[in-house]
CSV table of N, CA, C and O in Angstrom, one decimal:
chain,number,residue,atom,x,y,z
A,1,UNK,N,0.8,-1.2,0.0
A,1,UNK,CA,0.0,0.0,0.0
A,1,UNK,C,0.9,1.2,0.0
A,1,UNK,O,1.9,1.3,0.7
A,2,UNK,N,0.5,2.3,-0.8
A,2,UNK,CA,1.3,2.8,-0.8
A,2,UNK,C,0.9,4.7,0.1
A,2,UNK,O,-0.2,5.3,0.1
A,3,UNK,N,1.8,5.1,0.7
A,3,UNK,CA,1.4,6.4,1.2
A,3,UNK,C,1.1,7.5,0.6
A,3,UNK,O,1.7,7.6,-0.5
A,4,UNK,N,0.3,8.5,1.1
A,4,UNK,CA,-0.1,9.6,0.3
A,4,UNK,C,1.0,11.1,0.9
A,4,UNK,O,1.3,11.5,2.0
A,5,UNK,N,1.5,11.6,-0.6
A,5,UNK,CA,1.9,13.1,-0.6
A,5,UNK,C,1.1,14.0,-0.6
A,5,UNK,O,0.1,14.1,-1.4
A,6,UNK,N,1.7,15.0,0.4
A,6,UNK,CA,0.9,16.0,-0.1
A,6,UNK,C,1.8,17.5,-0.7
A,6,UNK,O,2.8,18.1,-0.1
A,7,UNK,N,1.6,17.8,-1.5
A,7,UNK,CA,2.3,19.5,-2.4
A,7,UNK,C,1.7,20.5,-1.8
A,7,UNK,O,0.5,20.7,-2.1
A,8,UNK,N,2.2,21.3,-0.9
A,8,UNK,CA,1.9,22.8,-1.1
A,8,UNK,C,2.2,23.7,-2.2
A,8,UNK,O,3.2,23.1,-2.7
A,9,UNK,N,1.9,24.8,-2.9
A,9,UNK,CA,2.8,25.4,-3.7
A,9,UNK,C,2.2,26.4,-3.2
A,9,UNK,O,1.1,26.5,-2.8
A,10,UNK,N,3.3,27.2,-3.3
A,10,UNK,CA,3.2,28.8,-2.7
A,10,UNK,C,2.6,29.3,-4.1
A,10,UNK,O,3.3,29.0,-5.1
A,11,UNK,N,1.6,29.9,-4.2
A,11,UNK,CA,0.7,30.5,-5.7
A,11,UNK,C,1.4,31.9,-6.2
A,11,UNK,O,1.6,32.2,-7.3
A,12,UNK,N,1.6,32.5,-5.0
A,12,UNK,CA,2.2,34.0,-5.4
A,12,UNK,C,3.9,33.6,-6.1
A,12,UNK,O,4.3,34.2,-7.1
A,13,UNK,N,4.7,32.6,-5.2
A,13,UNK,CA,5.9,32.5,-6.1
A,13,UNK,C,5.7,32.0,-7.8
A,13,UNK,O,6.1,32.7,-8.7
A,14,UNK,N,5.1,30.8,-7.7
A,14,UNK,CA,4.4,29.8,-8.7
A,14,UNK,C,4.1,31.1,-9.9
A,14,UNK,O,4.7,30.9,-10.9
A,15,UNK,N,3.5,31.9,-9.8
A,15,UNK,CA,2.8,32.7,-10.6
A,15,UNK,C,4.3,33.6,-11.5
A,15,UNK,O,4.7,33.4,-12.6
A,16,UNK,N,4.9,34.5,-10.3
A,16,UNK,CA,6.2,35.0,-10.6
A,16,UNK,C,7.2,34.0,-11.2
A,16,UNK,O,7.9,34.2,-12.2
A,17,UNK,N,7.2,33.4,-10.7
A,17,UNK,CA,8.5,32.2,-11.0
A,17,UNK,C,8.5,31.5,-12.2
A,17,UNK,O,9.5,31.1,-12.9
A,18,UNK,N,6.9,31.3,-12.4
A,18,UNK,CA,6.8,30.3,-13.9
A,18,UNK,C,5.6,30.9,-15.0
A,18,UNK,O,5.5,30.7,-16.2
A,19,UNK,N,5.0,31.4,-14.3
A,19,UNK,CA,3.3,31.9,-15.5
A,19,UNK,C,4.2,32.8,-16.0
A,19,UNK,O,4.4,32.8,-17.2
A,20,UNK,N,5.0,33.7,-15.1
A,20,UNK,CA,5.6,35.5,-15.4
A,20,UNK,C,6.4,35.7,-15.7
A,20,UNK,O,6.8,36.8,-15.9
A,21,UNK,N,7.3,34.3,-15.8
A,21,UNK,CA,8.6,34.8,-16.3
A,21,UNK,C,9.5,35.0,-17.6
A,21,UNK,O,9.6,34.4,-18.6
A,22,UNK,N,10.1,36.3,-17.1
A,22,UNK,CA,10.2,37.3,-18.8
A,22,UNK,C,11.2,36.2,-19.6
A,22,UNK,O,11.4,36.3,-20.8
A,23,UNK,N,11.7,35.1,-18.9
A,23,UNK,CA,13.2,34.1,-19.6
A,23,UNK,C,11.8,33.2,-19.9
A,23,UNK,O,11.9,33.2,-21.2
A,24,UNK,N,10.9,32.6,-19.7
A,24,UNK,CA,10.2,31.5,-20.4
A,24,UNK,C,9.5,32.2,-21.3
A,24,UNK,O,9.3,31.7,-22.5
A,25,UNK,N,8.7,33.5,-20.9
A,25,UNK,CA,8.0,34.3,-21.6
A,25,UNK,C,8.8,34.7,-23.5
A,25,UNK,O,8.0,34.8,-24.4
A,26,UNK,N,10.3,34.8,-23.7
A,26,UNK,CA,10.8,34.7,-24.6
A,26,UNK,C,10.9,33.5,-25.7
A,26,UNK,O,10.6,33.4,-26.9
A,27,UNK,N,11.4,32.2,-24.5
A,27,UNK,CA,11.4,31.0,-25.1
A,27,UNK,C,10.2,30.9,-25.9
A,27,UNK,O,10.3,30.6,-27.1
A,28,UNK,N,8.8,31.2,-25.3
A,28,UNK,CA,7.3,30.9,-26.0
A,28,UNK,C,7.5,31.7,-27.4
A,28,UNK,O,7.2,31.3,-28.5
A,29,UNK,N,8.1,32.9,-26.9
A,29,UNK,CA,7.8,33.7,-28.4
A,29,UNK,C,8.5,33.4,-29.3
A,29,UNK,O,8.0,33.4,-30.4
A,30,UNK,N,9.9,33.1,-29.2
A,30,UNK,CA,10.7,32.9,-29.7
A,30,UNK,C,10.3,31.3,-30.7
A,30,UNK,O,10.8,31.2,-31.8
A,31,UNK,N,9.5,30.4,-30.2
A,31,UNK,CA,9.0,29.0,-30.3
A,31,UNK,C,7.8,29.5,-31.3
A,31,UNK,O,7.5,28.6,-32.2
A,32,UNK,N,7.3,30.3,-31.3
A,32,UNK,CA,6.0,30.8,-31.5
A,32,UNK,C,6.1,31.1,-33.4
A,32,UNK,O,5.7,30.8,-34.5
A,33,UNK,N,7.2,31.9,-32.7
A,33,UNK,CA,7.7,32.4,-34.2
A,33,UNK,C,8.2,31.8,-35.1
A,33,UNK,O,7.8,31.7,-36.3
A,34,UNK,N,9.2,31.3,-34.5
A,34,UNK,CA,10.0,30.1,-35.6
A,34,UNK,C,8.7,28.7,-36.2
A,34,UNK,O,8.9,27.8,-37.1
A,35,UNK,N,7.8,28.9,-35.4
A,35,UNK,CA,7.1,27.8,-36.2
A,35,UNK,C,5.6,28.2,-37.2
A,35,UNK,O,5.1,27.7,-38.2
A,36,UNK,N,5.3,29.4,-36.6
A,36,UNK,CA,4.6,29.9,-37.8
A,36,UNK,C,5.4,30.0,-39.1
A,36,UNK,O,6.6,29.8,-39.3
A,37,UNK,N,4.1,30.4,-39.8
A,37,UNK,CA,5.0,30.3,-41.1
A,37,UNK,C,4.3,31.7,-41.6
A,37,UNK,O,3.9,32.5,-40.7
A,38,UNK,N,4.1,32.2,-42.8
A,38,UNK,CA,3.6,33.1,-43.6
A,38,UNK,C,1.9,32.9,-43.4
A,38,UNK,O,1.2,31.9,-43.8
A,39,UNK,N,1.7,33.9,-42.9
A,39,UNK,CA,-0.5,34.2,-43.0
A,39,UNK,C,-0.7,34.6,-41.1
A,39,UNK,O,-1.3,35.5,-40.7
A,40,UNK,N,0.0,33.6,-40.3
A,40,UNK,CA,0.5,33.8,-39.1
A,40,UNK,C,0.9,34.6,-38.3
A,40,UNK,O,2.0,35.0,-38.3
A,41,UNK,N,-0.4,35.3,-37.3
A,41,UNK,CA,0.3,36.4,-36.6
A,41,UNK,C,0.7,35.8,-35.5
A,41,UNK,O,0.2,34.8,-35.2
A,42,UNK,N,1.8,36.2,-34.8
A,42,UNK,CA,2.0,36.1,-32.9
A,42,UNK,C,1.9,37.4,-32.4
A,42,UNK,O,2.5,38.4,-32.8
A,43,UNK,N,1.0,37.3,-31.2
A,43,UNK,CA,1.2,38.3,-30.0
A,43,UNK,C,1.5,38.0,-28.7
A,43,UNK,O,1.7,36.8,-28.4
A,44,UNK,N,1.6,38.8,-28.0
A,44,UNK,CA,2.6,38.2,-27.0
A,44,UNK,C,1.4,38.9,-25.9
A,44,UNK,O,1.0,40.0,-25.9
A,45,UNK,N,1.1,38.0,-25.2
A,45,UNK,CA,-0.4,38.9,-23.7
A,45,UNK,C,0.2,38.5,-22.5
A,45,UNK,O,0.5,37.5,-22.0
A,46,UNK,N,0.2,39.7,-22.3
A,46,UNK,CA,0.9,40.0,-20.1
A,46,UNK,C,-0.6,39.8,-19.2
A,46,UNK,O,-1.2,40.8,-18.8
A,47,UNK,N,-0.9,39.0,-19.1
A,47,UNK,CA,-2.4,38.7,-18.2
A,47,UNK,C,-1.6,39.2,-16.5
A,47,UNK,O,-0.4,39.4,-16.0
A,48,UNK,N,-2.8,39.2,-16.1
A,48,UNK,CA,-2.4,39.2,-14.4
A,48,UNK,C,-2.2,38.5,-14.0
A,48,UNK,O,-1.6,38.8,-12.9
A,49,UNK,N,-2.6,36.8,-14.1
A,49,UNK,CA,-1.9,36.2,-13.5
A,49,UNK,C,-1.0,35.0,-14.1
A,49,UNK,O,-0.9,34.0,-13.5
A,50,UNK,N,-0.4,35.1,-15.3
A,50,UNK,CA,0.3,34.3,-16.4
A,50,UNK,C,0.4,35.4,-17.5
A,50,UNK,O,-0.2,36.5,-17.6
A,51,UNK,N,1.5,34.9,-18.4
A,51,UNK,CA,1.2,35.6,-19.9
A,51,UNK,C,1.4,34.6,-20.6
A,51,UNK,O,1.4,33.4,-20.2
A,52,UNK,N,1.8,35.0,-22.2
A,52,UNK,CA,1.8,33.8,-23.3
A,52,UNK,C,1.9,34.6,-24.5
A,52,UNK,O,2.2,35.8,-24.7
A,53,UNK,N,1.5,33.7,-25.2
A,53,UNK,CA,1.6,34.0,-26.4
A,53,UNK,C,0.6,33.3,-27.3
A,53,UNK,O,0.4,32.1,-27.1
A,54,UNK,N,-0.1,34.1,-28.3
A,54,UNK,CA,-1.0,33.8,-29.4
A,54,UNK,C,-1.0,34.1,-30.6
A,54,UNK,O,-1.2,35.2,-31.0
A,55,UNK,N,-0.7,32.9,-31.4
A,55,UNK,CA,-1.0,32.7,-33.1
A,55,UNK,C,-2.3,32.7,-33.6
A,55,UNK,O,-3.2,32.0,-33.3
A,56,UNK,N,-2.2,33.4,-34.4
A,56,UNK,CA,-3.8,33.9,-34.9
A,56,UNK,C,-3.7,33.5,-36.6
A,56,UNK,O,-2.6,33.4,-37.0
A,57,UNK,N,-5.1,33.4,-37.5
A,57,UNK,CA,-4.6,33.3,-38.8
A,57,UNK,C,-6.2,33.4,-39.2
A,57,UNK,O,-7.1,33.2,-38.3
A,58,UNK,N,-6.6,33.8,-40.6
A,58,UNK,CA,-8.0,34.4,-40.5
A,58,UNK,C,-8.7,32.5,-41.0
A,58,UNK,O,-8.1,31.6,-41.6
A,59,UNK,N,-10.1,32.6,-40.6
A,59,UNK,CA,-10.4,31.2,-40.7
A,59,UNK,C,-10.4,30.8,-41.8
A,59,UNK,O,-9.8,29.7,-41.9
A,60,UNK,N,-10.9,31.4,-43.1
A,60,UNK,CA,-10.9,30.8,-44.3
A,60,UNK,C,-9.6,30.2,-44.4
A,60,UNK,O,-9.4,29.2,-45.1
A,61,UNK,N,-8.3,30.8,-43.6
A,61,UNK,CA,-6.8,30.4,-44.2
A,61,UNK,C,-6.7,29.1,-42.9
A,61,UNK,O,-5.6,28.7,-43.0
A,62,UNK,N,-7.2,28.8,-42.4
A,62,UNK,CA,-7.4,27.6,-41.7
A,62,UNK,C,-7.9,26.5,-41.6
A,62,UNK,O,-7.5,25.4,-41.3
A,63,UNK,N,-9.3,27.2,-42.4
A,63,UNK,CA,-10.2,25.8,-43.1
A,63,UNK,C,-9.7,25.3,-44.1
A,63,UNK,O,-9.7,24.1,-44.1
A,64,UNK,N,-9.2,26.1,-45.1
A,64,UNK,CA,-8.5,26.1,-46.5
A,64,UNK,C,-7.2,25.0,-46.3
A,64,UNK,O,-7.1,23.9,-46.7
A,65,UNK,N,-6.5,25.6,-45.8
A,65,UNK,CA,-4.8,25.1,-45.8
A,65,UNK,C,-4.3,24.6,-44.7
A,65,UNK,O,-3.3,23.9,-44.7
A,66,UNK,N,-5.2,24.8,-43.0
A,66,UNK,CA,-5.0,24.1,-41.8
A,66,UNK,C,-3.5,25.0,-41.2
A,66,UNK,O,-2.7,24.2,-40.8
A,67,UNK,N,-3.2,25.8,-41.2
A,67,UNK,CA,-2.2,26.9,-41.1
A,67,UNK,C,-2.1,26.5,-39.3
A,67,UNK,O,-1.2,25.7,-38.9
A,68,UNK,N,-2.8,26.9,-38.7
A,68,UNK,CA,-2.8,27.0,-37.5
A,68,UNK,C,-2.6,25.4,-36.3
A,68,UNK,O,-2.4,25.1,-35.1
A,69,UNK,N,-2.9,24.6,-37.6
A,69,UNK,CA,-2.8,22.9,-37.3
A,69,UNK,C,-1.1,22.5,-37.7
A,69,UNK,O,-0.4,21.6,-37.2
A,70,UNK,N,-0.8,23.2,-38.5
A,70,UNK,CA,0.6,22.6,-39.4
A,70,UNK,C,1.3,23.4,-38.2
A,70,UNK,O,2.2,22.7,-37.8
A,71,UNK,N,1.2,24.6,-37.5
A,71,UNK,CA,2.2,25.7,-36.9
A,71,UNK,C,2.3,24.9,-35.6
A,71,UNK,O,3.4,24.5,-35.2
A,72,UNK,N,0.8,24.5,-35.0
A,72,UNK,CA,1.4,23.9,-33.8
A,72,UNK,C,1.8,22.3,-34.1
A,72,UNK,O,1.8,21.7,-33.1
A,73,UNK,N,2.2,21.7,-35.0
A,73,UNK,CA,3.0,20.4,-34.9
A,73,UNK,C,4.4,21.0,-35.2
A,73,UNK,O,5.2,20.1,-35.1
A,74,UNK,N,4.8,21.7,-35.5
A,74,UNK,CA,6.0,22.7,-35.3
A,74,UNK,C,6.6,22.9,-34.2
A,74,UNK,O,7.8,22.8,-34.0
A,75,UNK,N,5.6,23.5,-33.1
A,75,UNK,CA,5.9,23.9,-31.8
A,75,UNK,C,6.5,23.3,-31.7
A,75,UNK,O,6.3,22.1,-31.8
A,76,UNK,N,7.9,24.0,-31.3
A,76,UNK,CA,8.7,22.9,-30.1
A,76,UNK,C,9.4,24.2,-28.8
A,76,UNK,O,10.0,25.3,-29.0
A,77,UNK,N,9.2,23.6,-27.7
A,77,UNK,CA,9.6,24.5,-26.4
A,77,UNK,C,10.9,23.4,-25.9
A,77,UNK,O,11.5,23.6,-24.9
């Protein structure tokens, strides 16, 4: 049988440390970019409590050609 853990995680570090941080926050964009291709926007969103990043592309060029399907099998972090 086996025993149970338990995790605290401090939310306020957690948040700073990993949702907010400006060195992963690059990696994403950086990842973001290199895998779009042409039709593909990236923006980069500072939320309050995380940020990220978003590829956009208009739908006909989605439905059409799958742009936004081909970009994230690209992704690589």
């Amino acid at each position: 049988m086996s025993n149970r853990a338990r995790f605290v995680i401090n939310r306020a570090a957690f948040r700073e440390q990993v949702l907010k941080s400006p060195e992963l926050q690059r990696q994403i964009q950086s990842a973001c970019e290199d895998a779009s291709g042409k039709g593909i926007d990236v923006s980069v969103r500072d939320g309050v409590n995380r940020s990220g990043a978003v590829m956009s592309c208009p739908e006909r060029d989605e439905t059409k050609h799958g742009l936004l399907t081909q970009a994230t099998g690209r992704l690589r972090l």
